[in-house]
Short mmCIF file of C-alpha atoms and ligand atoms in Angstrom, two decimals:
data_model
loop_
_atom_site.label_atom_id
_atom_site.label_comp_id
_atom_site.label_asym_id
_atom_site.label_seq_id
_atom_site.Cartn_x
_atom_site.Cartn_y
_atom_site.Cartn_z
CA UNK A 1 -45.51 -45.21 -11.09
CA UNK A 2 -47.30 -46.45 -7.88
CA UNK A 3 -50.81 -47.89 -8.45
CA UNK A 4 -53.35 -45.16 -7.60
CA UNK A 5 -56.88 -45.86 -6.47
CA UNK A 6 -59.55 -45.22 -9.31
CA UNK A 7 -63.15 -44.94 -8.52
CA UNK A 8 -65.63 -43.64 -11.16
CA UNK A 9 -67.48 -40.60 -9.92
CA UNK A 10 -65.10 -40.74 -6.83
CA UNK A 11 -67.53 -43.07 -5.22
CA UNK A 12 -66.46 -44.34 -1.88
CA UNK A 13 -63.32 -42.07 -1.93
CA UNK A 14 -62.63 -39.86 1.12
CA UNK A 15 -61.60 -36.68 -0.52
CA UNK A 16 -61.07 -34.51 2.53
CA UNK A 17 -61.97 -33.97 6.15
CA UNK A 18 -64.66 -31.77 7.57
CA UNK A 19 -66.04 -30.81 10.95
CA UNK A 20 -69.18 -29.08 9.33
CA UNK A 21 -71.45 -32.06 8.76
CA UNK A 22 -71.66 -35.86 8.54
CA UNK A 23 -74.02 -38.22 6.78
CA UNK A 24 -72.85 -41.27 8.58
CA UNK A 25 -76.11 -42.67 9.99
CA UNK A 26 -77.98 -39.52 10.55
CA UNK A 27 -77.39 -36.09 9.01
CA UNK A 28 -75.69 -33.88 11.56
CA UNK A 29 -74.68 -30.30 11.23
CA UNK A 30 -71.83 -29.76 13.65
CA UNK A 31 -73.13 -32.50 15.82
CA UNK A 32 -76.87 -31.56 15.84
CA UNK A 33 -79.38 -33.56 13.88
CA UNK A 34 -81.17 -31.77 11.12
CA UNK A 35 -84.54 -32.83 12.56
CA UNK A 36 -83.70 -31.29 15.87
CA UNK A 37 -82.58 -28.11 14.17
CA UNK A 38 -85.70 -27.92 12.05
CA UNK A 39 -87.84 -28.52 15.17
CA UNK A 40 -86.03 -25.97 17.45
CA UNK A 41 -84.02 -23.60 15.36
CA UNK A 42 -84.43 -21.19 12.62
CA UNK A 43 -82.55 -21.03 9.21
CA UNK A 44 -80.68 -17.97 10.54
CA UNK A 45 -79.45 -19.86 13.62
CA UNK A 46 -78.48 -22.83 11.39
CA UNK A 47 -76.56 -20.69 9.02
CA UNK A 48 -74.61 -19.11 11.93
CA UNK A 49 -74.00 -22.58 13.19
CA UNK A 50 -72.52 -23.76 9.99
CA UNK A 51 -70.43 -20.63 9.59
CA UNK A 52 -69.16 -20.12 12.98
CA UNK A 53 -69.23 -23.57 14.48
CA UNK A 54 -71.84 -23.00 17.41
CA UNK A 55 -75.43 -21.96 17.58
CA UNK A 56 -75.64 -18.15 18.21
CA UNK A 57 -76.47 -16.80 21.76
CA UNK A 58 -79.57 -14.51 22.11
CA UNK A 59 -77.16 -11.54 21.58
CA UNK A 60 -75.33 -12.98 18.61
CA UNK A 61 -78.64 -13.94 16.97
CA UNK A 62 -80.04 -10.39 17.38
CA UNK A 63 -76.79 -8.98 15.92
CA UNK A 64 -76.99 -11.43 13.03
CA UNK A 65 -80.67 -10.45 12.27
CA UNK A 66 -79.64 -6.86 12.27
CA UNK A 67 -76.78 -7.45 9.89
CA UNK A 68 -78.92 -9.47 7.53
CA UNK A 69 -81.80 -6.86 7.60
CA UNK A 70 -79.17 -4.12 6.78
CA UNK A 71 -77.64 -6.30 4.04
CA UNK A 72 -80.95 -7.25 2.48
CA UNK A 73 -81.94 -3.58 2.18
CA UNK A 74 -78.51 -2.62 0.62
CA UNK A 75 -78.48 -4.78 -2.53
CA UNK A 76 -76.65 -2.51 -4.94
CA UNK A 77 -79.05 -0.79 -7.31
CA UNK A 78 -76.70 -1.53 -10.21
CA UNK A 79 -77.40 -5.31 -9.61
CA UNK A 80 -81.10 -4.75 -9.59
CA UNK A 81 -80.83 -2.77 -12.74
CA UNK A 82 -78.71 -5.37 -14.39
CA UNK A 83 -81.68 -7.82 -13.86
CA UNK A 84 -83.67 -5.76 -16.26
CA UNK A 85 -81.02 -6.25 -18.93
CA UNK A 86 -81.04 -10.04 -18.80
CA UNK A 87 -83.20 -11.96 -21.31
CA UNK A 88 -86.55 -12.77 -19.66
CA UNK A 89 -86.07 -16.25 -20.96
CA UNK A 90 -82.90 -16.86 -19.07
CA UNK A 91 -83.11 -19.85 -16.75
CA UNK A 92 -83.41 -18.57 -13.10
CA UNK A 93 -80.34 -20.64 -12.21
CA UNK A 94 -78.37 -18.65 -14.75
CA UNK A 95 -79.73 -15.49 -13.19
CA UNK A 96 -78.50 -16.65 -9.84
CA UNK A 97 -75.10 -17.51 -11.25
CA UNK A 98 -74.67 -14.08 -12.86
CA UNK A 99 -76.00 -12.17 -9.92
CA UNK A 100 -73.72 -13.96 -7.34
CA UNK A 101 -70.84 -12.95 -9.51
CA UNK A 102 -72.07 -9.34 -9.89
CA UNK A 103 -72.55 -8.95 -6.15
CA UNK A 104 -68.90 -9.65 -5.79
CA UNK A 105 -68.13 -6.43 -7.66
CA UNK A 106 -69.69 -4.48 -4.81
CA UNK A 107 -68.15 -6.11 -2.02
CA UNK A 108 -67.64 -3.54 0.76
CA UNK A 109 -66.32 -5.99 3.33
CA UNK A 110 -64.36 -3.92 5.81
CA UNK A 111 -63.08 -6.76 8.09
CA UNK A 112 -59.25 -7.13 7.95
CA UNK A 113 -59.23 -10.69 9.46
CA UNK A 114 -59.63 -12.87 6.46
CA UNK A 115 -61.49 -15.53 8.38
CA UNK A 116 -64.13 -13.09 9.46
CA UNK A 117 -64.14 -11.26 6.11
CA UNK A 118 -65.35 -14.46 4.22
CA UNK A 119 -67.89 -15.14 6.89
CA UNK A 120 -69.37 -11.54 6.58
CA UNK A 121 -69.35 -12.03 2.74
CA UNK A 122 -71.17 -15.24 3.14
CA UNK A 123 -73.82 -13.54 5.41
CA UNK A 124 -74.23 -10.72 2.82
CA UNK A 125 -74.90 -13.31 0.07
CA UNK A 126 -77.33 -15.14 2.31
CA UNK A 127 -79.25 -11.91 2.91
CA UNK A 128 -79.00 -10.49 -0.63
CA UNK A 129 -79.44 -13.50 -3.02
CA UNK A 130 -83.11 -13.99 -1.87
CA UNK A 131 -83.76 -10.23 -2.59
CA UNK A 132 -82.17 -10.73 -6.01
CA UNK A 133 -84.16 -13.95 -6.81
CA UNK A 134 -87.54 -12.37 -5.77
CA UNK A 135 -86.69 -9.23 -7.80
CA UNK A 136 -85.87 -11.22 -10.92
CA UNK A 137 -88.90 -13.49 -10.52
CA UNK A 138 -91.19 -10.45 -10.26
CA UNK A 139 -89.59 -8.31 -12.85
CA UNK A 140 -89.91 -10.97 -15.50
CA UNK A 141 -93.64 -10.92 -14.89
CA UNK A 142 -93.79 -7.17 -15.10
CA UNK A 143 -94.62 -6.86 -11.35
CA UNK A 144 -93.23 -4.36 -8.98
CA UNK A 145 -90.36 -5.50 -6.85
CA UNK A 146 -91.38 -6.07 -3.35
CA UNK A 147 -88.68 -4.85 -0.87
CA UNK A 148 -87.61 -7.06 2.28
CA UNK A 149 -89.22 -6.34 5.62
CA UNK A 150 -87.15 -6.01 8.84
CA UNK A 151 -89.99 -7.33 10.94
CA UNK A 152 -90.15 -10.78 9.30
CA UNK A 153 -87.87 -13.91 9.88
CA UNK A 154 -85.67 -14.99 6.90
CA UNK A 155 -88.06 -17.66 5.57
CA UNK A 156 -91.18 -15.42 5.86
CA UNK A 157 -89.37 -12.62 4.27
CA UNK A 158 -88.46 -14.67 1.21
CA UNK A 159 -92.17 -15.69 0.71
CA UNK A 160 -93.17 -12.10 1.27
CA UNK A 161 -90.88 -10.77 -1.40
CA UNK A 162 -91.90 -13.42 -3.90
CA UNK A 163 -95.69 -13.38 -3.35
CA UNK A 164 -96.11 -9.78 -2.18
CA UNK A 165 -98.32 -11.01 0.61
CA UNK A 166 -97.41 -12.18 4.06
CA UNK A 167 -97.36 -15.98 4.18
CA UNK A 168 -99.49 -18.03 6.62
CA UNK A 169 -97.45 -18.97 9.70
CA UNK A 170 -97.37 -22.65 8.67
CA UNK A 171 -95.90 -21.91 5.33
CA UNK A 172 -93.18 -19.80 6.88
CA UNK A 173 -92.30 -22.66 9.37
CA UNK A 174 -92.34 -25.40 6.82
CA UNK A 175 -90.38 -23.15 4.33
CA UNK A 176 -87.85 -22.51 7.16
CA UNK A 177 -87.59 -26.22 7.63
CA UNK A 178 -86.96 -26.76 3.96
CA UNK A 179 -84.20 -24.15 4.06
CA UNK A 180 -82.52 -25.87 7.00
CA UNK A 181 -82.59 -29.12 5.15
CA UNK A 182 -81.01 -27.75 1.98
CA UNK A 183 -78.34 -25.84 3.98
CA UNK A 184 -75.55 -28.36 4.01
CA UNK A 185 -74.60 -31.88 2.85
CA UNK A 186 -70.97 -32.77 3.20
CA UNK A 187 -68.91 -33.48 -0.04
CA UNK A 188 -71.75 -33.41 -2.51
CA UNK A 189 -70.85 -32.32 -6.12
CA UNK A 190 -71.43 -28.63 -5.70
CA UNK A 191 -69.76 -28.27 -2.28
CA UNK A 192 -66.78 -30.29 -3.54
CA UNK A 193 -66.69 -27.87 -6.44
CA UNK A 194 -66.57 -24.77 -4.02
CA UNK A 195 -63.72 -26.47 -2.16
CA UNK A 196 -61.72 -27.11 -5.26
CA UNK A 197 -62.03 -23.40 -6.26
CA UNK A 198 -61.26 -22.23 -2.66
CA UNK A 199 -58.10 -24.67 -2.72
CA UNK A 200 -56.51 -22.52 -5.43
CA UNK A 201 -56.89 -19.62 -3.17
CA UNK A 202 -59.37 -17.97 -5.38
CA UNK A 203 -62.18 -15.98 -3.72
CA UNK A 204 -65.46 -16.77 -2.02
CA UNK A 205 -67.65 -15.36 -4.94
CA UNK A 206 -65.84 -17.44 -7.51
CA UNK A 207 -66.38 -20.55 -5.42
CA UNK A 208 -70.09 -19.71 -4.85
CA UNK A 209 -70.56 -19.12 -8.64
CA UNK A 210 -68.91 -22.41 -9.42
CA UNK A 211 -71.09 -24.16 -6.80
CA UNK A 212 -74.34 -22.72 -8.39
CA UNK A 213 -73.14 -24.08 -11.85
CA UNK A 214 -72.63 -27.53 -10.31
CA UNK A 215 -76.05 -27.50 -8.49
CA UNK A 216 -77.95 -26.57 -11.62
CA UNK A 217 -77.73 -30.09 -13.09
CA UNK A 218 -80.71 -32.40 -12.92
CA UNK A 219 -78.60 -35.20 -11.12
CA UNK A 220 -78.09 -32.71 -8.30
CA UNK A 221 -80.17 -29.58 -7.33
CA UNK A 222 -82.01 -29.42 -10.68
CA UNK A 223 -83.96 -32.65 -9.60
CA UNK A 224 -86.47 -30.73 -7.53
CA UNK A 225 -87.74 -28.97 -10.61
CA UNK A 226 -88.04 -32.27 -12.66
CA UNK A 227 -89.96 -33.84 -9.68
CA UNK A 228 -92.92 -31.33 -10.02
CA UNK A 229 -92.84 -31.44 -13.85
CA UNK A 230 -93.25 -35.27 -13.64
CA UNK A 231 -95.97 -35.22 -11.16
CA UNK A 232 -97.93 -32.61 -13.15
CA UNK A 233 -97.30 -34.51 -16.45
CA UNK A 234 -98.83 -37.62 -14.83
CA UNK A 235 -101.75 -35.57 -13.80
CA UNK A 236 -103.97 -38.11 -12.00
CA UNK A 237 -103.54 -40.91 -9.54
CA UNK A 238 -104.90 -43.67 -11.80
CA UNK A 239 -102.08 -43.16 -14.23
CA UNK A 240 -99.29 -43.08 -11.69
CA UNK A 241 -98.71 -46.78 -11.32
CA UNK A 242 -98.40 -47.49 -15.00
CA UNK A 243 -96.10 -44.47 -15.40
CA UNK A 244 -93.58 -45.54 -12.67
CA UNK A 245 -93.59 -49.13 -13.98
CA UNK A 246 -92.82 -47.94 -17.52
CA UNK A 247 -90.13 -45.55 -16.36
CA UNK A 248 -88.36 -48.44 -14.48
CA UNK A 249 -88.72 -50.71 -17.53
CA UNK A 250 -87.11 -48.10 -19.71
CA UNK A 251 -84.38 -47.89 -16.95
CA UNK A 252 -85.11 -44.25 -16.55
CA UNK A 253 -83.95 -42.43 -13.42
CA UNK A 254 -86.99 -41.16 -11.64
CA UNK A 255 -86.14 -37.69 -10.34
CA UNK A 256 -86.37 -37.17 -6.62
CA UNK A 257 -85.33 -40.89 -5.94
CA UNK A 258 -82.05 -42.47 -5.02
CA UNK A 259 -78.90 -41.18 -3.59
CA UNK A 260 -75.15 -41.88 -3.86
CA UNK A 261 -74.80 -42.36 -0.22
CA UNK A 262 -78.22 -42.83 1.50
CA UNK A 263 -79.26 -46.26 0.26
CA UNK A 264 -81.76 -46.85 3.05
CA UNK A 265 -83.48 -43.46 2.79
CA UNK A 266 -82.70 -39.80 3.09
CA UNK A 267 -83.53 -38.51 6.59
CA UNK A 268 -84.49 -35.14 5.21
CA UNK A 269 -87.15 -36.72 2.93
CA UNK A 270 -88.47 -38.70 5.95
CA UNK A 271 -88.78 -35.47 8.10
CA UNK A 272 -90.44 -33.51 5.37
CA UNK A 273 -92.94 -36.28 4.03
CA UNK A 274 -95.71 -35.70 6.56
CA UNK A 275 -95.60 -31.91 6.18
CA UNK A 276 -96.42 -32.47 2.41
CA UNK A 277 -99.76 -34.03 3.33
CA UNK A 278 -100.44 -31.38 5.95
CA UNK A 279 -99.83 -28.44 3.59
CA UNK A 280 -101.71 -30.13 0.69
CA UNK A 281 -104.79 -30.85 2.79
CA UNK A 282 -107.60 -28.55 1.63
CA UNK A 283 -105.13 -26.47 -0.41
CA UNK A 284 -105.70 -28.17 -3.82
CA UNK A 285 -102.69 -30.36 -4.48
CA UNK A 286 -104.08 -33.54 -2.82
CA UNK A 287 -104.12 -35.31 -6.20
CA UNK A 288 -100.43 -34.65 -6.61
CA UNK A 289 -99.93 -36.22 -3.21
CA UNK A 290 -101.89 -39.25 -4.22
CA UNK A 291 -99.71 -39.56 -7.39
CA UNK A 292 -96.46 -39.13 -5.26
CA UNK A 293 -97.68 -41.80 -2.76
CA UNK A 294 -98.12 -44.44 -5.53
CA UNK A 295 -94.80 -43.76 -7.28
CA UNK A 296 -93.01 -43.95 -3.95
CA UNK A 297 -94.60 -47.27 -3.28
CA UNK A 298 -93.74 -48.65 -6.75
CA UNK A 299 -90.13 -47.58 -6.52
CA UNK A 300 -89.75 -49.14 -3.15
CA UNK A 301 -91.52 -52.46 -4.05
CA UNK A 302 -89.78 -52.91 -7.46
CA UNK A 303 -86.24 -51.65 -6.70
CA UNK A 304 -85.96 -50.69 -2.92
CA UNK A 305 -85.21 -47.15 -4.00
CA UNK A 306 -86.35 -44.48 -1.45
CA UNK A 307 -87.02 -40.83 -2.20
CA UNK A 308 -84.41 -38.12 -1.53
CA UNK A 309 -84.97 -34.53 -0.23
CA UNK A 310 -86.16 -33.24 -3.58
CA UNK A 311 -89.15 -35.47 -3.60
CA UNK A 312 -90.99 -33.79 -0.65
CA UNK A 313 -89.53 -30.34 -1.25
CA UNK A 314 -91.01 -29.96 -4.78
CA UNK A 315 -94.43 -30.74 -3.48
CA UNK A 316 -94.13 -28.39 -0.40
CA UNK A 317 -93.05 -25.46 -2.74
CA UNK A 318 -95.90 -26.24 -5.05
CA UNK A 319 -98.40 -26.24 -2.12
CA UNK A 320 -97.01 -22.76 -1.22
CA UNK A 321 -97.91 -21.53 -4.82
CA UNK A 322 -94.15 -21.25 -5.71
CA UNK A 323 -93.58 -21.79 -9.51
CA UNK A 324 -91.17 -24.58 -10.59
CA UNK A 325 -88.47 -22.19 -11.89
CA UNK A 326 -87.79 -21.06 -8.34
CA UNK A 327 -87.09 -24.42 -6.78
CA UNK A 328 -83.51 -24.98 -7.49
CA UNK A 329 -82.75 -21.16 -7.04
CA UNK A 330 -84.35 -21.58 -3.52
CA UNK A 331 -81.91 -24.46 -2.83
CA UNK A 332 -79.10 -22.00 -3.79
CA UNK A 333 -80.26 -19.31 -1.37
CA UNK A 334 -79.99 -22.03 1.41
CA UNK A 335 -76.90 -23.91 0.39
CA UNK A 336 -74.76 -20.66 0.25
CA UNK A 337 -74.58 -21.37 4.02
CA UNK A 338 -73.01 -24.80 3.63
CA UNK A 339 -70.85 -23.79 0.60
CA UNK A 340 -69.35 -20.80 2.43
CA UNK A 341 -68.68 -22.80 5.53
CA UNK A 342 -66.83 -25.26 3.33
CA UNK A 343 -64.82 -22.56 1.67
CA UNK A 344 -63.72 -21.15 5.12
CA UNK A 345 -62.82 -24.49 6.33
CA UNK A 346 -60.81 -25.39 3.23
CA UNK A 347 -58.94 -22.11 3.57
CA UNK A 348 -58.06 -22.65 7.27
CA UNK A 349 -56.18 -25.81 6.47
CA UNK A 350 -55.59 -25.51 2.69
CA UNK A 351 -54.00 -28.08 0.37
CA UNK A 352 -54.51 -27.60 -3.41
CA UNK A 353 -57.07 -30.21 -4.55
CA UNK A 354 -55.50 -31.79 -7.49
CA UNK A 355 -56.30 -35.61 -8.19
CA UNK A 356 -54.89 -37.67 -11.04
CA UNK A 357 -56.51 -39.23 -13.98
CA UNK A 358 -56.15 -42.58 -15.61
CA UNK A 359 -54.93 -42.09 -19.17
CA UNK A 360 -56.79 -44.03 -21.74
CA UNK A 361 -55.67 -42.15 -24.90
CA UNK A 362 -53.32 -43.25 -27.54
CA UNK A 363 -49.76 -44.30 -26.48
CA UNK A 364 -46.74 -42.10 -27.35
CA UNK A 365 -46.47 -41.76 -31.17
CA UNK A 366 -44.24 -39.69 -33.44
CA UNK A 367 -45.43 -36.53 -35.06
CA UNK A 368 -44.12 -36.74 -38.62
CA UNK A 369 -44.80 -35.23 -42.01
CA UNK A 370 -46.15 -31.71 -41.05
N1 COA B 1 -84.82 -43.97 -10.44
C1 COA B 1 -84.79 -45.30 -10.93
N2 COA B 1 -83.64 -46.07 -10.72
C2 COA B 1 -82.65 -45.51 -9.89
C3 COA B 1 -82.74 -44.30 -9.54
C4 COA B 1 -83.87 -43.41 -9.76
N3 COA B 1 -83.82 -42.15 -9.34
N4 COA B 1 -81.56 -43.98 -8.83
C5 COA B 1 -80.89 -45.12 -8.84
N5 COA B 1 -81.55 -46.05 -9.55
C6 COA B 1 -81.18 -47.42 -9.79
C7 COA B 1 -80.14 -47.50 -10.97
O1 COA B 1 -80.81 -47.55 -12.19
C8 COA B 1 -79.39 -48.74 -10.59
O2 COA B 1 -80.08 -49.83 -10.98
P1 COA B 1 -79.48 -51.13 -11.58
O3 COA B 1 -78.58 -51.67 -10.45
O4 COA B 1 -80.70 -52.06 -11.77
O5 COA B 1 -78.67 -50.75 -12.77
C9 COA B 1 -79.33 -48.71 -9.09
O6 COA B 1 -80.38 -47.92 -8.74
C10 COA B 1 -77.96 -47.99 -8.63
O7 COA B 1 -78.03 -46.55 -9.18
P2 COA B 1 -76.72 -45.79 -9.40
O8 COA B 1 -76.86 -44.99 -10.66
O9 COA B 1 -75.47 -46.60 -9.35
O10 COA B 1 -76.74 -44.90 -8.20
P3 COA B 1 -75.83 -43.50 -8.08
O11 COA B 1 -75.31 -43.63 -6.70
O12 COA B 1 -74.84 -43.46 -9.06
O13 COA B 1 -76.88 -42.40 -8.31
C11 COA B 1 -78.14 -40.39 -8.20
C12 COA B 1 -77.26 -41.49 -7.41
C13 COA B 1 -78.65 -39.45 -7.19
C14 COA B 1 -77.31 -39.82 -9.29
C15 COA B 1 -79.30 -41.28 -8.82
O14 COA B 1 -80.00 -41.93 -7.75
C16 COA B 1 -80.26 -40.35 -9.60
O15 COA B 1 -79.94 -39.98 -10.83
N6 COA B 1 -81.46 -39.95 -9.01
C17 COA B 1 -82.27 -39.01 -9.72
C18 COA B 1 -81.86 -37.60 -9.64
C19 COA B 1 -82.07 -36.99 -8.22
O16 COA B 1 -83.01 -37.17 -7.69
N7 COA B 1 -81.01 -36.21 -7.75
C20 COA B 1 -80.99 -35.63 -6.46
C21 COA B 1 -80.13 -36.36 -5.57
S1 COA B 1 -80.24 -35.69 -3.92
#
């Protein structure tokens, strides 16, 4: 047999081609830097860009907003009722996984062109998953479900459905930025998972459900929840340095730091960092910001490890009074854009993804005496 390349964790392996995003140097979505998109575009426009390849014209954006409003209002009542049957202790990521799958049973996509059909399915998931998330979150607290509002942008609408009050404009803007930053990231573990599922010619819902499962782990999307738990457990700035040094001495991975690809810093974390201080100012979590600053310094001084996107995002969500259990699910409601774009791209030039393994088990042996 010819010698095949083996790289644990597929590190350094090019596993496919994509025109959706690159992380070489800066992070670009279809050629645009995420910083420019965050400054000048909305999450809706970014999702359109990822799904259709170009930013929408004014007419296309208005049509997209109309479709998303209709979709958000039409979450099947069976799905909302099913939420009441789930254990209130179920992790929210499990609720997301289950409801993404359930929504597939009520797929009413009428498009006959399969490429358009999957993009419409993706749009519907992008519009409906936040409604489901907010409903699940409120129901388990015994609160009334807050229906979506057609007059609010996507980010403001999510905060409205969760809190039941209209968010301050700066919260909606920063939240929109965080959704843009979470929307897409090349061949990360969950996106690769969705492409593997799509490559078998399975359906979009199956791919998204598998992606949610992969994102749940603390080495991937789950890190944003661990970040806040750590900051809250440390509690005060005078304990932060000792905590960070002890964690490094124990060779523990500090959640929200490090990245398989960005070794000099995650551009998304750099963009969001100043917004953390802005949002925290006068709003209560300044102590958390002081703790974060010290941990960041120790990790850089001791090991040259910079923070990743989850480090600022967890603090931003906390400053917006969002409870920890929502952080990874909010990553999902954004990343559906990137996952779906990858499913569409995979299907447009498909080859079954089927790598090989290196066998390290026993050599061939006879089965005797049974
Ligand atoms: N905290 C402390 N040390 C870390 C670290 C972290 N978060 N991330 C990496 N390191 C250290 C490793 O211990 C290792 O040190 P050593 O050379 O002294 O043994 C070195 O940096 C290289 O780490 P490695 O595990 O090979 O990097 P990786 O590319 O496999 O890991 C992650 C990437 C993301 C899995 C890893 O950084 C991590 O677990 N981070 C925390 C989870 C997280 O925030 N995930 C979200 C990613 S966006």
